[in-house]
Tab-separated table of C-alpha atoms in Angstrom:
chain	number	residue	atom	x	y	z
A	1	UNK	CA	10.498	-16.299	-6.593
A	2	UNK	CA	9.059	-12.945	-7.960
A	3	UNK	CA	11.326	-10.511	-9.054
A	4	UNK	CA	12.542	-7.719	-11.397
A	5	UNK	CA	14.720	-8.498	-14.068
A	6	UNK	CA	17.112	-6.267	-16.138
A	7	UNK	CA	18.792	-7.438	-19.540
A	8	UNK	CA	21.412	-7.214	-20.366
A	9	UNK	CA	23.561	-6.712	-17.340
A	10	UNK	CA	26.044	-4.981	-19.114
A	11	UNK	CA	25.705	-2.971	-22.537
A	12	UNK	CA	28.068	-1.527	-24.492
A	13	UNK	CA	27.118	0.820	-27.437
A	14	UNK	CA	28.677	3.642	-29.558
A	15	UNK	CA	28.059	7.144	-29.578
A	16	UNK	CA	24.856	7.841	-31.360
A	17	UNK	CA	23.873	4.408	-31.795
A	18	UNK	CA	20.375	3.491	-30.402
A	19	UNK	CA	20.054	1.406	-27.368
A	20	UNK	CA	17.577	-0.308	-25.682
A	21	UNK	CA	17.255	-1.839	-22.018
A	22	UNK	CA	14.988	-4.094	-20.799
A	23	UNK	CA	12.970	-4.959	-17.752
A	24	UNK	CA	10.554	-7.679	-16.605
A	25	UNK	CA	8.697	-8.243	-13.473
A	26	UNK	CA	6.902	-11.132	-11.976
A	27	UNK	CA	5.454	-9.309	-9.155
A	28	UNK	CA	2.640	-8.075	-11.507
A	29	UNK	CA	3.020	-4.559	-9.888
A	30	UNK	CA	1.076	-1.652	-12.199
A	31	UNK	CA	4.256	1.004	-11.655
A	32	UNK	CA	7.244	0.549	-13.201
A	33	UNK	CA	10.127	3.191	-12.855
A	34	UNK	CA	13.571	3.705	-14.736
A	35	UNK	CA	16.190	5.540	-12.927
A	36	UNK	CA	19.704	6.721	-13.965
A	37	UNK	CA	22.679	6.475	-11.530
A	38	UNK	CA	26.037	7.945	-12.386
A	39	UNK	CA	29.292	6.793	-10.547
A	40	UNK	CA	28.812	7.562	-6.417
A	41	UNK	CA	25.726	9.093	-6.990
A	42	UNK	CA	21.922	8.716	-5.899
A	43	UNK	CA	19.593	7.058	-8.108
A	44	UNK	CA	17.692	9.943	-10.682
A	45	UNK	CA	14.289	8.985	-11.663
A	46	UNK	CA	13.853	9.127	-15.268
A	47	UNK	CA	10.116	8.442	-15.809
A	48	UNK	CA	7.498	5.785	-14.566
A	49	UNK	CA	4.350	4.055	-15.956
A	50	UNK	CA	1.543	3.783	-13.834
A	51	UNK	CA	-0.300	1.136	-15.620
A	52	UNK	CA	-0.665	2.380	-19.099
A	53	UNK	CA	0.014	6.189	-18.018
A	54	UNK	CA	3.713	7.578	-18.865
A	55	UNK	CA	5.015	9.896	-16.519
A	56	UNK	CA	8.061	12.096	-17.519
A	57	UNK	CA	10.173	13.730	-15.108
A	58	UNK	CA	10.740	17.484	-16.061
A	59	UNK	CA	14.357	17.253	-16.494
A	60	UNK	CA	14.517	13.655	-18.248
A	61	UNK	CA	16.166	14.705	-21.834
A	62	UNK	CA	14.073	13.889	-24.799
A	63	UNK	CA	16.703	11.492	-25.816
A	64	UNK	CA	15.327	9.131	-23.092
A	65	UNK	CA	12.062	7.306	-24.391
A	66	UNK	CA	10.393	4.489	-22.695
A	67	UNK	CA	7.615	1.938	-23.534
A	68	UNK	CA	5.463	-0.333	-21.793
A	69	UNK	CA	3.709	-2.985	-23.941
A	70	UNK	CA	2.156	-5.263	-21.097
A	71	UNK	CA	2.274	-4.989	-17.514
A	72	UNK	CA	5.028	-7.255	-17.126
A	73	UNK	CA	7.588	-5.667	-19.657
A	74	UNK	CA	9.022	-2.148	-19.606
A	75	UNK	CA	11.866	-0.798	-22.231
A	76	UNK	CA	14.095	2.260	-22.130
A	77	UNK	CA	15.149	3.242	-25.352
A	78	UNK	CA	18.309	5.902	-25.462
A	79	UNK	CA	17.922	7.268	-29.134
A	80	UNK	CA	21.513	8.896	-29.250
A	81	UNK	CA	23.343	7.689	-26.302
A	82	UNK	CA	26.191	10.397	-25.390
A	83	UNK	CA	29.282	9.860	-23.366
A	84	UNK	CA	27.002	11.565	-20.469
A	85	UNK	CA	25.110	8.754	-20.627
A	86	UNK	CA	27.094	6.124	-19.405
A	87	UNK	CA	25.708	4.873	-16.067
A	88	UNK	CA	23.758	2.343	-14.581
A	89	UNK	CA	20.209	2.297	-15.304
A	90	UNK	CA	17.902	0.850	-12.726
A	91	UNK	CA	14.509	-0.448	-13.230
A	92	UNK	CA	11.605	-0.811	-10.133
A	93	UNK	CA	8.429	-1.594	-9.541
A	94	UNK	CA	5.694	-1.002	-6.926
A	95	UNK	CA	2.163	-1.302	-6.051
A	96	UNK	CA	0.024	1.782	-4.824
A	97	UNK	CA	-1.038	1.206	-1.497
A	98	UNK	CA	-4.394	2.915	-2.444
A	99	UNK	CA	-6.039	5.458	-4.849
A	100	UNK	CA	-3.905	8.255	-5.547
A	101	UNK	CA	-1.028	7.152	-3.324
A	102	UNK	CA	1.788	6.491	-5.897
A	103	UNK	CA	4.230	5.985	-3.584
A	104	UNK	CA	4.704	2.752	-2.086
A	105	UNK	CA	7.846	0.179	-1.480
A	106	UNK	CA	9.746	0.186	-5.023
A	107	UNK	CA	11.604	-3.410	-5.345
A	108	UNK	CA	14.884	-2.614	-7.981
A	109	UNK	CA	16.187	-4.786	-10.431
A	110	UNK	CA	19.919	-5.653	-10.704
A	111	UNK	CA	20.728	-2.993	-13.087
A	112	UNK	CA	22.023	-2.445	-16.359
A	113	UNK	CA	25.565	-0.845	-17.128
A	114	UNK	CA	25.763	1.134	-20.176
A	115	UNK	CA	29.206	1.964	-21.457
A	116	UNK	CA	29.284	4.510	-24.327
A	117	UNK	CA	32.652	4.149	-26.632
B	1	UNK	CA	9.403	19.074	-1.873
B	2	UNK	CA	10.795	16.724	0.360
B	3	UNK	CA	14.746	16.153	0.647
B	4	UNK	CA	17.095	13.822	2.281
B	5	UNK	CA	20.437	14.302	3.675
B	6	UNK	CA	23.049	11.655	4.672
B	7	UNK	CA	25.662	13.648	6.385
B	8	UNK	CA	28.163	10.888	6.006
B	9	UNK	CA	29.633	10.209	2.414
B	10	UNK	CA	31.955	7.629	3.720
B	11	UNK	CA	32.022	5.333	6.883
B	12	UNK	CA	34.542	2.989	8.137
B	13	UNK	CA	34.134	0.491	11.293
B	14	UNK	CA	35.650	-2.659	12.231
B	15	UNK	CA	34.202	-5.784	12.117
B	16	UNK	CA	31.934	-6.804	15.042
B	17	UNK	CA	31.573	-2.905	15.956
B	18	UNK	CA	28.241	-1.185	16.220
B	19	UNK	CA	27.190	0.860	13.257
B	20	UNK	CA	24.717	4.055	12.864
B	21	UNK	CA	24.202	5.582	9.661
B	22	UNK	CA	22.502	9.121	9.671
B	23	UNK	CA	19.387	10.231	7.478
B	24	UNK	CA	17.677	13.494	7.880
B	25	UNK	CA	14.528	14.454	5.703
B	26	UNK	CA	12.327	17.400	4.949
B	27	UNK	CA	8.999	17.165	4.625
B	28	UNK	CA	5.862	18.544	6.046
B	29	UNK	CA	3.747	15.634	6.846
B	30	UNK	CA	4.697	12.038	7.877
B	31	UNK	CA	6.748	10.777	4.860
B	32	UNK	CA	7.481	6.997	4.065
B	33	UNK	CA	10.974	6.109	4.917
B	34	UNK	CA	13.101	3.637	3.581
B	35	UNK	CA	16.675	2.277	3.841
B	36	UNK	CA	18.119	0.371	0.856
B	37	UNK	CA	21.646	-1.200	0.403
B	38	UNK	CA	23.809	-1.464	-2.972
B	39	UNK	CA	26.502	-3.767	-3.426
B	40	UNK	CA	28.947	-2.773	-5.939
B	41	UNK	CA	27.605	-3.392	-9.790
B	42	UNK	CA	24.350	-4.193	-8.129
B	43	UNK	CA	20.659	-3.042	-7.929
B	44	UNK	CA	19.066	-1.655	-4.715
B	45	UNK	CA	18.017	-4.157	-2.133
B	46	UNK	CA	15.360	-2.951	0.653
B	47	UNK	CA	16.632	-3.224	4.253
B	48	UNK	CA	13.487	-1.774	5.939
B	49	UNK	CA	10.889	0.507	6.021
B	50	UNK	CA	8.697	3.034	7.918
B	51	UNK	CA	4.916	3.694	7.292
B	52	UNK	CA	3.135	4.053	10.168
B	53	UNK	CA	3.056	2.637	13.706
B	54	UNK	CA	6.151	1.472	15.934
B	55	UNK	CA	8.984	4.216	15.189
B	56	UNK	CA	11.466	1.423	15.572
B	57	UNK	CA	11.448	-0.950	12.377
B	58	UNK	CA	13.420	-4.254	12.092
B	59	UNK	CA	14.717	-5.213	8.778
B	60	UNK	CA	16.969	-7.978	7.261
B	61	UNK	CA	20.565	-8.636	7.544
B	62	UNK	CA	20.292	-7.470	11.352
B	63	UNK	CA	19.229	-3.690	10.786
B	64	UNK	CA	17.029	-1.765	12.494
B	65	UNK	CA	15.929	2.077	11.926
B	66	UNK	CA	14.304	4.469	14.525
B	67	UNK	CA	11.971	7.507	13.171
B	68	UNK	CA	12.054	10.302	15.014
B	69	UNK	CA	9.623	13.093	14.062
B	70	UNK	CA	11.171	15.521	16.162
B	71	UNK	CA	14.643	15.244	14.483
B	72	UNK	CA	13.480	14.418	11.062
B	73	UNK	CA	15.394	11.438	11.386
B	74	UNK	CA	15.396	8.018	10.563
B	75	UNK	CA	18.936	6.565	11.691
B	76	UNK	CA	19.861	3.278	10.588
B	77	UNK	CA	21.785	1.091	13.055
B	78	UNK	CA	23.417	-2.656	13.227
B	79	UNK	CA	24.770	-3.667	16.617
B	80	UNK	CA	27.519	-5.784	15.185
B	81	UNK	CA	28.688	-5.083	11.727
B	82	UNK	CA	30.086	-8.050	9.340
B	83	UNK	CA	32.561	-7.552	6.861
B	84	UNK	CA	29.617	-8.350	4.207
B	85	UNK	CA	27.750	-5.247	5.083
B	86	UNK	CA	30.325	-3.268	3.132
B	87	UNK	CA	28.384	-1.385	0.542
B	88	UNK	CA	26.482	1.995	-0.104
B	89	UNK	CA	23.595	2.751	1.688
B	90	UNK	CA	20.692	4.788	0.478
B	91	UNK	CA	17.945	6.464	2.874
B	92	UNK	CA	14.637	7.578	0.693
B	93	UNK	CA	11.800	9.190	1.325
B	94	UNK	CA	8.293	9.256	-0.238
B	95	UNK	CA	5.468	11.896	0.208
B	96	UNK	CA	2.278	10.167	1.613
B	97	UNK	CA	-0.160	12.580	0.239
B	98	UNK	CA	0.870	13.630	-3.268
B	99	UNK	CA	0.106	11.102	-6.246
B	100	UNK	CA	2.544	12.675	-8.392
B	101	UNK	CA	5.573	12.124	-6.026
B	102	UNK	CA	8.337	9.498	-6.310
B	103	UNK	CA	11.152	8.347	-3.977
B	104	UNK	CA	13.511	11.310	-3.153
B	105	UNK	CA	17.074	9.457	-2.270
B	106	UNK	CA	20.033	10.618	-0.066
B	107	UNK	CA	23.067	11.035	-1.422
B	108	UNK	CA	24.559	7.473	0.020
B	109	UNK	CA	26.713	6.533	2.496
B	110	UNK	CA	29.398	4.081	1.882
B	111	UNK	CA	30.303	1.467	4.192
B	112	UNK	CA	33.634	-0.029	4.584
B	113	UNK	CA	34.618	-2.679	7.017
B	114	UNK	CA	38.019	-3.198	8.534
B	115	UNK	CA	38.822	-6.805	9.520
């Protein structure tokens, strides 16, 4: 089945130790998103890729970076995790409905729960 | 900029009872509207969506939602709730005419189901 896969499902890291979360998709969608979701809160968009074009949200900390080496894979790098970065990280994908319309149905992966010790 | 309000943070219903989760949005034009469900420790699963056409949309798991432009609402309904429906529900709006806009989520409604 076509899907969005996130690895690992659970990640434990130490304060200040870089960590990378992985997302892959078999949907062949050209837009990939990373969201941060803290407990009992709505998902918050960090950034997204439209093909190879990176779009950062204005309030995303510099500590968060992303890479998209090809259509199928996207990575979230947290350079120096702090205690406040402990959260669920969700990856999503979509295929825009037309030129200039980036909003479309987003399909989410199962998430990676990050714990910072 | 668009916004979404889910007035009910928590709702408890008895199994077999009907359910309505409220969602109000703010946007100047006709939006894309979505309902997602999230079970504990899981990602978001799409329940249903409205883009255009019939304002009553059917989704998975027996859910439906009705888009009411006059009330800026997109409430989610189910005639008979099952214990497995206990989860967090998120309403979201996407802008139709701004290439740079992403989904805006409401704060979520946590549904608990009593046996």
